[in-house]
XYZ file of C-alpha atoms in Angstrom:
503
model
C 0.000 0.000 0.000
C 1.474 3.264 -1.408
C 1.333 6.917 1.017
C -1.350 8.992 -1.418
C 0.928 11.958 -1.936
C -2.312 14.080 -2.222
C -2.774 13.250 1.592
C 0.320 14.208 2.402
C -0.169 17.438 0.401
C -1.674 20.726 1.594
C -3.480 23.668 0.417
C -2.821 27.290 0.930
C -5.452 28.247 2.434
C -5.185 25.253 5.094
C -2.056 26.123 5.614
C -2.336 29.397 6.731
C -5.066 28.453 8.745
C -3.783 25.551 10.681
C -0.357 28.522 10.814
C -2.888 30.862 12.868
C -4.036 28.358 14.878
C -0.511 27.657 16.267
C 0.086 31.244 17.118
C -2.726 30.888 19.129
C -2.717 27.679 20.624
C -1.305 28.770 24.123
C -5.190 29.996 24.002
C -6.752 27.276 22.632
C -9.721 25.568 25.217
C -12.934 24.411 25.471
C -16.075 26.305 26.000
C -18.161 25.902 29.548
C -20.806 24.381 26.718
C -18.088 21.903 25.896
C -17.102 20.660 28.577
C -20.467 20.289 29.837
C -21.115 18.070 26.779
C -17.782 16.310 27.870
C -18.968 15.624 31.430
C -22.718 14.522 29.887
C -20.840 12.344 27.435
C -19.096 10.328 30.226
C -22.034 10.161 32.120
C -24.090 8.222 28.952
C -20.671 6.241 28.313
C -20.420 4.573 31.798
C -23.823 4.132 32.400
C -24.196 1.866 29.040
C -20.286 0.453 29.332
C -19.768 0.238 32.381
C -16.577 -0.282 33.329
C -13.176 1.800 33.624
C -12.689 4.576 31.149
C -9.703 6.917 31.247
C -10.036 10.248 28.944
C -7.797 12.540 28.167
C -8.185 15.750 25.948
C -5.239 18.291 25.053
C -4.496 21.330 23.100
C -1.916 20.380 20.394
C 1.254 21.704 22.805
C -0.352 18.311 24.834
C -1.292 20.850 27.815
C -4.475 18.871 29.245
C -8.074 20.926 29.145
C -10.350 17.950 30.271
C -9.538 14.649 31.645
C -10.807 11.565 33.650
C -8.133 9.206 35.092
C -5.828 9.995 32.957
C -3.163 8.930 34.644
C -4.053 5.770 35.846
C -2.312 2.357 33.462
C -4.957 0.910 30.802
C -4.555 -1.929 28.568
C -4.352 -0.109 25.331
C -5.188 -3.121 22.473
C -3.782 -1.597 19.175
C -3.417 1.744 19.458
C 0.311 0.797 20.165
C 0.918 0.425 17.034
C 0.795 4.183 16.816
C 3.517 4.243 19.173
C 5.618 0.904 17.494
C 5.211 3.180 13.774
C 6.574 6.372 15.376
C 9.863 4.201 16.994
C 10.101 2.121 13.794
C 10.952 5.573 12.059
C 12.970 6.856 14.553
C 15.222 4.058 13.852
C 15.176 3.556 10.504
C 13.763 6.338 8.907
C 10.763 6.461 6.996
C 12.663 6.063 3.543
C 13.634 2.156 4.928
C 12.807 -0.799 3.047
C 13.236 -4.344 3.505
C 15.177 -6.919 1.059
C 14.273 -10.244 -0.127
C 17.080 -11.512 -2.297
C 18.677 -14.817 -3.561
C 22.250 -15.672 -2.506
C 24.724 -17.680 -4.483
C 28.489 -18.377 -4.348
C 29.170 -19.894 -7.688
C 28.667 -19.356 -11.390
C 26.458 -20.097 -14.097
C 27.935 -23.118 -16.596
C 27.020 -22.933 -20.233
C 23.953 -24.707 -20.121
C 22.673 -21.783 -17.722
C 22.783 -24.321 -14.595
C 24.508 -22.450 -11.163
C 26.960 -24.466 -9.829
C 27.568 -23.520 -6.570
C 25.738 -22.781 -3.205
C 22.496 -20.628 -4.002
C 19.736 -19.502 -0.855
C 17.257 -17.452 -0.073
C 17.279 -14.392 2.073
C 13.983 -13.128 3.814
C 13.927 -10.622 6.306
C 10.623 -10.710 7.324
C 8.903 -7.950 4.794
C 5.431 -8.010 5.607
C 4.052 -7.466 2.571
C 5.878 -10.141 0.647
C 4.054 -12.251 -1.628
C 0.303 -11.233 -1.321
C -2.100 -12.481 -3.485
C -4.323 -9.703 -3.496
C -2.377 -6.785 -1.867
C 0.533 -4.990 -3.338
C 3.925 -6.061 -2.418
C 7.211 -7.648 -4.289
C 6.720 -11.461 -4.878
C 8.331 -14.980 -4.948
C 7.551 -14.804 -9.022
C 9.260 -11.293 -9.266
C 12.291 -12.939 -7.583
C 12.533 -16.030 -9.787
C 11.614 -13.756 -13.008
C 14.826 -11.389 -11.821
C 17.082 -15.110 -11.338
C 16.117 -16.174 -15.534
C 17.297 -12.972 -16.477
C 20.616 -13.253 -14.707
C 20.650 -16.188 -17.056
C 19.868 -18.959 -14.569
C 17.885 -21.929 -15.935
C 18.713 -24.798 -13.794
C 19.434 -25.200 -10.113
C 19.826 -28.495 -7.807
C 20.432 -28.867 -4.004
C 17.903 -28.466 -1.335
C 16.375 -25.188 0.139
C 19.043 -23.217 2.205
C 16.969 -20.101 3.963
C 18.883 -17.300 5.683
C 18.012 -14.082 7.245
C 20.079 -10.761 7.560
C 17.783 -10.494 10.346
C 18.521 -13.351 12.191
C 17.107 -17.031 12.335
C 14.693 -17.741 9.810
C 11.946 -18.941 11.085
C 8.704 -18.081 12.724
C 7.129 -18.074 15.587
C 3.979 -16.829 18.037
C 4.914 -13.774 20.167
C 5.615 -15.456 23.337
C 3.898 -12.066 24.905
C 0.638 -13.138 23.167
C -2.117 -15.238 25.085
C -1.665 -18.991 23.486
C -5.238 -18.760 23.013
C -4.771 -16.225 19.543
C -2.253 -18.162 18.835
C -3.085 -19.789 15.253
C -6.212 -17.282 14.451
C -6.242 -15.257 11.374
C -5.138 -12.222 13.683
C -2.393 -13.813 15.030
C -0.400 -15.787 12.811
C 3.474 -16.850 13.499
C 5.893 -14.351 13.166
C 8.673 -14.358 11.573
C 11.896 -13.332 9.231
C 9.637 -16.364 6.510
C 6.384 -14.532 5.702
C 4.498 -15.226 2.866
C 0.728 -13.761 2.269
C 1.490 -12.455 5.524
C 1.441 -16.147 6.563
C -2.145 -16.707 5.676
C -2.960 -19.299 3.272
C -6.159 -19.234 1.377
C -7.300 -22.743 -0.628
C -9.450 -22.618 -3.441
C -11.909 -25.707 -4.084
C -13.939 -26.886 -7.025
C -15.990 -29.958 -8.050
C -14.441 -32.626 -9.798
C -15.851 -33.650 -13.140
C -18.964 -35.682 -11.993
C -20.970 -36.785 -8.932
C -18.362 -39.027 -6.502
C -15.296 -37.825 -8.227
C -13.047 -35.876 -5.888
C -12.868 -32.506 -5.192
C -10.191 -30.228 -6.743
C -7.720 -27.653 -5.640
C -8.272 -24.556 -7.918
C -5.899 -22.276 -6.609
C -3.536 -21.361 -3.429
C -2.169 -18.250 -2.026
C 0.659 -18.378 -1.710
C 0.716 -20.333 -5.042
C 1.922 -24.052 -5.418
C 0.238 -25.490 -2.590
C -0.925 -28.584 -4.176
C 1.734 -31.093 -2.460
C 0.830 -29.682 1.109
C -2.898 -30.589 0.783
C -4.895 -33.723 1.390
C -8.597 -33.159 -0.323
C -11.086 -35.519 1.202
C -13.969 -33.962 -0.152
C -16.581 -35.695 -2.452
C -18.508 -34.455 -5.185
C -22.452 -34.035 -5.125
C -25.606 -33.039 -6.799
C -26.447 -28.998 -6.683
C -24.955 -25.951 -6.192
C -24.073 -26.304 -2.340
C -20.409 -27.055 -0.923
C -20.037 -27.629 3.055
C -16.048 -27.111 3.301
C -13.795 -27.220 6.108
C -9.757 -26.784 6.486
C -7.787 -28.801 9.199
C -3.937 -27.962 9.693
C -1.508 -31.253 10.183
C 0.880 -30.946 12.310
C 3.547 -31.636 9.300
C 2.628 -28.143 7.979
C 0.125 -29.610 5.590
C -3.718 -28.969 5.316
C -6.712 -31.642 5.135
C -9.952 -30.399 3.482
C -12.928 -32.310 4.375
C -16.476 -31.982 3.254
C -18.622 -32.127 0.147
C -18.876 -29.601 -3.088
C -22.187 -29.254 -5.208
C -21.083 -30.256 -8.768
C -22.417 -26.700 -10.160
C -21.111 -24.436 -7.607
C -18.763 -22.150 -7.545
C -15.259 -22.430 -6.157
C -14.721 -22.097 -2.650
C -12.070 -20.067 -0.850
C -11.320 -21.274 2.476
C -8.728 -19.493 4.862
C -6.254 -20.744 7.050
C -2.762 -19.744 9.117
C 0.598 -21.169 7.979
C 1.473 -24.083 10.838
C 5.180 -24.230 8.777
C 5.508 -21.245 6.877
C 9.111 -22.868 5.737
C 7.089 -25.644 4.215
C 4.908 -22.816 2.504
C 8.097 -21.303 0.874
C 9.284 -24.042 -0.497
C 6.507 -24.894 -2.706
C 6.078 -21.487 -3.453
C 9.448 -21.166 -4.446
C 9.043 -24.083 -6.381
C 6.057 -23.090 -8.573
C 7.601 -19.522 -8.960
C 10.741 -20.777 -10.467
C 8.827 -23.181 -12.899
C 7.188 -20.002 -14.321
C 10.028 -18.067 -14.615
C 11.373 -21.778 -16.861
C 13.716 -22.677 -14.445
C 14.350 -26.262 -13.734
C 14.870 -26.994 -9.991
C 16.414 -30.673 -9.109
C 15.251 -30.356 -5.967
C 16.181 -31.804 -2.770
C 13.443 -32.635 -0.667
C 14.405 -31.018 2.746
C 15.095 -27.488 4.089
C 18.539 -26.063 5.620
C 18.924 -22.964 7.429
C 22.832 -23.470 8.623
C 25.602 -20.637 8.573
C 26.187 -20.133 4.667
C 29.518 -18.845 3.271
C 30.178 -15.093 4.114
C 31.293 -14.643 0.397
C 27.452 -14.910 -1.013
C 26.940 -12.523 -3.037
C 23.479 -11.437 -4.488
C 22.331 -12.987 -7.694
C 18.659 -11.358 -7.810
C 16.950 -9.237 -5.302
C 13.367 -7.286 -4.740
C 12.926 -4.713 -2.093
C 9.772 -3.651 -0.250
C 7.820 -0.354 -0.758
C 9.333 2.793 2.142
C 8.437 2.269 5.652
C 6.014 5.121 5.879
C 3.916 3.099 3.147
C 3.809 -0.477 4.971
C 3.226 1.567 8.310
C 0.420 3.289 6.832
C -0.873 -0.055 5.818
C -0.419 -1.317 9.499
C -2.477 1.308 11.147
C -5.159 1.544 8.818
C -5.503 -2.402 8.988
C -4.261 -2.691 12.072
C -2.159 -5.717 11.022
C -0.982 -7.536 14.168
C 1.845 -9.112 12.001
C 3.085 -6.002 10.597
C 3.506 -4.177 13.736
C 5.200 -6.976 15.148
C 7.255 -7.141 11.783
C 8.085 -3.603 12.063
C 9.221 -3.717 15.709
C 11.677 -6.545 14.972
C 12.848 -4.718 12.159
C 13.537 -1.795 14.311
C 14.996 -3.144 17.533
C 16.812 -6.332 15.755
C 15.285 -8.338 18.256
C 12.347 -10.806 18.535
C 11.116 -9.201 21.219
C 11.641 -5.584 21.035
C 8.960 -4.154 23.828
C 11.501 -3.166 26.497
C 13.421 -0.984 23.520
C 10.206 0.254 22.469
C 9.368 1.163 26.246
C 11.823 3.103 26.281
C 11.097 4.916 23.431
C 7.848 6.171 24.392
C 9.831 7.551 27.855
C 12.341 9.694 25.472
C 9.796 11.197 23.774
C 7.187 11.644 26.521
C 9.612 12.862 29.110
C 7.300 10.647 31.525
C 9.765 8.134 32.785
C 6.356 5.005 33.817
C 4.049 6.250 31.553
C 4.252 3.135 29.293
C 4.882 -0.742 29.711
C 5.193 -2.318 26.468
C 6.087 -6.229 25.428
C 4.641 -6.414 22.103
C 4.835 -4.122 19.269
C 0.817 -4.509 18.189
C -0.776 -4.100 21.215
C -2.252 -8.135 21.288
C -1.395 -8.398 24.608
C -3.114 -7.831 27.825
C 0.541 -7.216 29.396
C 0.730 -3.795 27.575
C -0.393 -0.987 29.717
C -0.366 2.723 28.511
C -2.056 5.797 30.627
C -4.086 8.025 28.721
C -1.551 11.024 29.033
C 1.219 8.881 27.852
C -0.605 8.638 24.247
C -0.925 12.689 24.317
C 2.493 13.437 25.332
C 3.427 11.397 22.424
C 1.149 12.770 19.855
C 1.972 16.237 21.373
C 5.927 15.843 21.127
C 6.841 13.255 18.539
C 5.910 15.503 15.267
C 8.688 17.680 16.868
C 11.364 15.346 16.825
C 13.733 14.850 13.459
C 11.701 11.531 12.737
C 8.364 12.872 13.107
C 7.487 14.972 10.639
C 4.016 14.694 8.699
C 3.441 11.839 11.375
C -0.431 12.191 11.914
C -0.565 11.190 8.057
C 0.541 7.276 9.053
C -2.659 7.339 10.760
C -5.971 6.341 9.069
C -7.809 9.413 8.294
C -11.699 9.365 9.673
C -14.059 7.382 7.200
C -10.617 4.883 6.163
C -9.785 1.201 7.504
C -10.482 1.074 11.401
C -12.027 4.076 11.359
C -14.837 3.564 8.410
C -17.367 3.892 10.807
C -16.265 7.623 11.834
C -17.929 9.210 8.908
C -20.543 10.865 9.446
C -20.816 13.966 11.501
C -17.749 15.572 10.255
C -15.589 15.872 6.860
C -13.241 14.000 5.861
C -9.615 14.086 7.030
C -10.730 15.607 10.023
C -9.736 13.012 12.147
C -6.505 11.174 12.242
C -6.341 8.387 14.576
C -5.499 4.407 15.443
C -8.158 2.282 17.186
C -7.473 -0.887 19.698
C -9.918 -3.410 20.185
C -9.532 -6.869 22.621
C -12.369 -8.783 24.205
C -12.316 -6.214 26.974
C -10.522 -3.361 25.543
C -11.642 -0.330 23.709
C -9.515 2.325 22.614
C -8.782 5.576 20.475
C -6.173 7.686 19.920
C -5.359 10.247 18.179
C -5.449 14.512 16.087
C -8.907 16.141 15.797
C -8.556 19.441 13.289
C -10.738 22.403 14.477
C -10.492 26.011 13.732
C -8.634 27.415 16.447
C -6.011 24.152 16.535
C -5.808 20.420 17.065
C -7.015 18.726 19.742
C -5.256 15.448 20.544
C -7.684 13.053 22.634
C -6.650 9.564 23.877
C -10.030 7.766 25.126
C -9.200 4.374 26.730
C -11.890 1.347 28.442
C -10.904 -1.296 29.773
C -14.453 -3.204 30.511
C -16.609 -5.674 29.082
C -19.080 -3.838 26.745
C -16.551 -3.156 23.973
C -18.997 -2.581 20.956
C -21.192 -0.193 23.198
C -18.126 1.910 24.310
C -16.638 1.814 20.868
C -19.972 3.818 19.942
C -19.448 6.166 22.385
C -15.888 7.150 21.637
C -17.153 7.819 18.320
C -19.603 9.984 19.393
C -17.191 12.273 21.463
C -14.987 12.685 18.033
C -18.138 13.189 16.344
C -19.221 16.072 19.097
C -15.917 17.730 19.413
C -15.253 17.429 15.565
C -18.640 18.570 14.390
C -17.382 21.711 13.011
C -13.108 20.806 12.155
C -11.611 20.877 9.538
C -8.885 18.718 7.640
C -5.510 18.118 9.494
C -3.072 18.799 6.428
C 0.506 17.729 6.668
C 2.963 20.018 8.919
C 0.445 20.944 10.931
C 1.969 20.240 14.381
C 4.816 22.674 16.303
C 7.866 21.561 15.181
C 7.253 20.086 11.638
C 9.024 22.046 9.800
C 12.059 20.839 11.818
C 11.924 17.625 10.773
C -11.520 -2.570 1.711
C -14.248 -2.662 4.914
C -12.372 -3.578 7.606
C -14.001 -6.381 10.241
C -13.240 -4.912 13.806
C -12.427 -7.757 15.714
C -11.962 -9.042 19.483
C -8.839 -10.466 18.497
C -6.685 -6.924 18.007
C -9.140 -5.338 14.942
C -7.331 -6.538 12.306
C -8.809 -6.487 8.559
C -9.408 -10.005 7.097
C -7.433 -11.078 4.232
């Protein structure tokens, strides 16, 4: 997914009136009218979710003008991701990409076979090899290998990783119960379809004949599949997907001889397994013949490999856009380990947020997407942060990496305002509701960080859409260098399980 330069674009006239509004912001407030609203509001919001709800709402220098235990620890769910985007940049700039490359230390003989050790580098890009999304793939990489002039190569799979081990695995910070949902898939340096496999079925050629595998994503997944599913009469199909423990899938069930092929979605148990026959079918489209060896390595290979072909990813501003809007558990715990070099990044990201914030326990992080229930944030944390980062050298035009009001996570913030108005990440668990982030008005920004921790999620989701909705009734659109400092530097399915779109 590509930054829309036209967001990050900004008129004249918006310009100069965003420009005012910072001269004046040391006298920007709310009206006695609004914060009686405010103090209505949280009235209606407890008494239909009733739980614990911290609120915090600041001018755009962060200075607080109405608040409710906002400085008390909540779980925070996915708005950390706002936080993980904003370190992620600081590190690596928002120019970054990530490589996916093939390795060899040989040559090519003159009937175009490479003689020599060959593997393949993947550093975790989490927008490799998407079916439907854009994103470099495994076909790309194979095309780029036939026109270095390979045609034939032999030997089993060797897999490496600039970025350490290749492999991947659930977030040891996430509860073992997401483990394996569509939300929570391994993660790892080997991601493919961002390790979500989708299986296409169709009916064989008459009544009793088997089923057939139309299609994978990732492609080639034909030897990893067992189809125990029977033809029948009609146009009905009852379907289901098992994962083996080998890495392989069963499909069980019947499909009506006339009906229409069936996509059924699963997670990657061996996303190594995945590659490989991936790999496989890409380089028999690019007409390269692989002898293969039937196993996978990931030893030490020799320092002298050198790169034969290589694809990179799109800038990290673009795949962190993606990740917010989305709210893509994988990315944002792709993006951490790409930042901190480490599996487990949360203590670096920690502290981070402290730098930033100047508030030296205002944040306890272990994950980078906000999945767990270990993550605790308070309410003025998130506004010292949206108040100060945009200042720092990393931080310019950061409110644009957010999902604008009407877009992903937020496509139920439409009406009641115009668009681009609103700028902000959401967080959803089982018992978490959250939402962070700019509100443009006439006489400045307002930066609001509204966090419940309770068990009427849905209810108190409403309700923080309703305070946006009051306070932003008459903004206008946050353009790009908006914030002090600046110039220094598809319908989403909110779920329990961190509010992450469906593939």
């Amino acid at each position: 997914m590509s930054v829309n330069p036209l967001r990050l674009g900004i008129s004249a006239a918006l310009l100069a009136l965003v420009l005012g509004a910072s001269s004046r912001a040391s006298a920007q407030t709310l009206t006695p009218a609004q914060e009686r609203s405010l103090t209505n509001w949280l009235k209606t919001a407890k008494r239909y979710a009733p739980g614990r709800w911290g609120v915090a709402v600041a001018n755009q220098q962060g200075d607080l003008l109405w608040g409710q235990r906002e400085d008390e620890f909540f779980t925070p769910a996915s708005t950390v991701k706002l936080l993980t985007t904003g370190y992620a940049r600081t590190r690596l700039g928002g120019s970054a990409r990530l490589a996916t490359r093939v390795l060899g230390n040989g040559e090519i003989d003159s009937t175009g076979a490479w003689v020599g050790n060959w593997a393949l580098e993947l550093n975790g890009d989490p927008t490799f090899d998407r079916a439907t999304r854009e994103g470099r793939s495994l076909n790309e990489l194979a095309g780029l290998l036939s026109e270095a002039g390979v045609r034939k190569l032999s030997g089993p799979l060797n897999l490496t990783s600039a970025t350490g081990t290749p492999n991947a695995v659930y977030p040891t910070t996430w509860a073992p119960g997401h483990w394996g949902r569509v939300f929570a898939p391994l993660v790892g340096a080997v991601t493919l379809n961002e390790n979500i496999v989708w299986l296409t079925v169709g009916p064989g050629r008459k009544i009793g004949s088997v089923g057939v595998l139309v299609g994978s994503a990732p492609q080639g997944l034909d030897a990893l599949v067992s189809m125990h599913v029977r033809t029948v009469g009609g146009y009905r199909s009852r379907l289901s997907v098992r994962r083996m423990a080998d890495g392989g899938f069963l499909i069980n069930g019947t499909v009506g001889l006339h009906a229409r092929p069936r996509r059924l979605v699963s997670v990657s148990t061996d996303p190594k397994a995945v590659l490989a026959e991936a790999w496989a079918r890409a380089l028999q489209n690019a007409g390269i013949v692989w002898e293969r060896e039937r196993r996978i390595q990931t030893e030490s290979l020799p320092d002298s490999m050198e790169t034969i072909a290589e694809v990179t990813s799109a800038p990290l501003d673009s795949i962190a856009t993606e990740i917010n809007t989305r709210s893509l558990n994988i990315g944002a715990e792709l993006l951490l380990r790409w930042a901190s070099g480490k599996d487990n990044g949360g203590g670096d990201l920690t502290e981070h947020v402290a730098d930033v914030t100047g508030i030296s326990d205002g944040a306890r992080l272990v994950d980078g997407s906000g999945l767990s229930h270990d993550d605790k944030v308070k309410p003025t944390t998130f506004i010292a942060y949206l108040a100060k980062f945009p200042g720092t050298a990393a931080g310019r035009n950061f409110p644009m990496l957010l999902p604008a009001n009407g877009e992903g996570t937020l496509v139920h913030l439409r009406g009641g305002m115009g668009a681009g108005v609103v700028h902000a990440k959401t967080g959803t668990l089982n018992d978490v509701s959250t939402l962070v982030g700019y509100l443009g008005r006439k006489d400045g920004v307002l930066l609001i960080s509204l966090m419940y921790n309770g068990g009427r999620v849905h209810t108190a989701k409403k309700q923080q859409w309703k305070l946006f909705r009051l306070l932003g009734a008459d903004g206008v659109e946050i353009p790009s260098d908006s914030l002090p400092g600046d110039d220094e530097a598809t319908s989403p399915d909110e779920q329990l399980g961190g509010d992450v779109e469906q593939p």
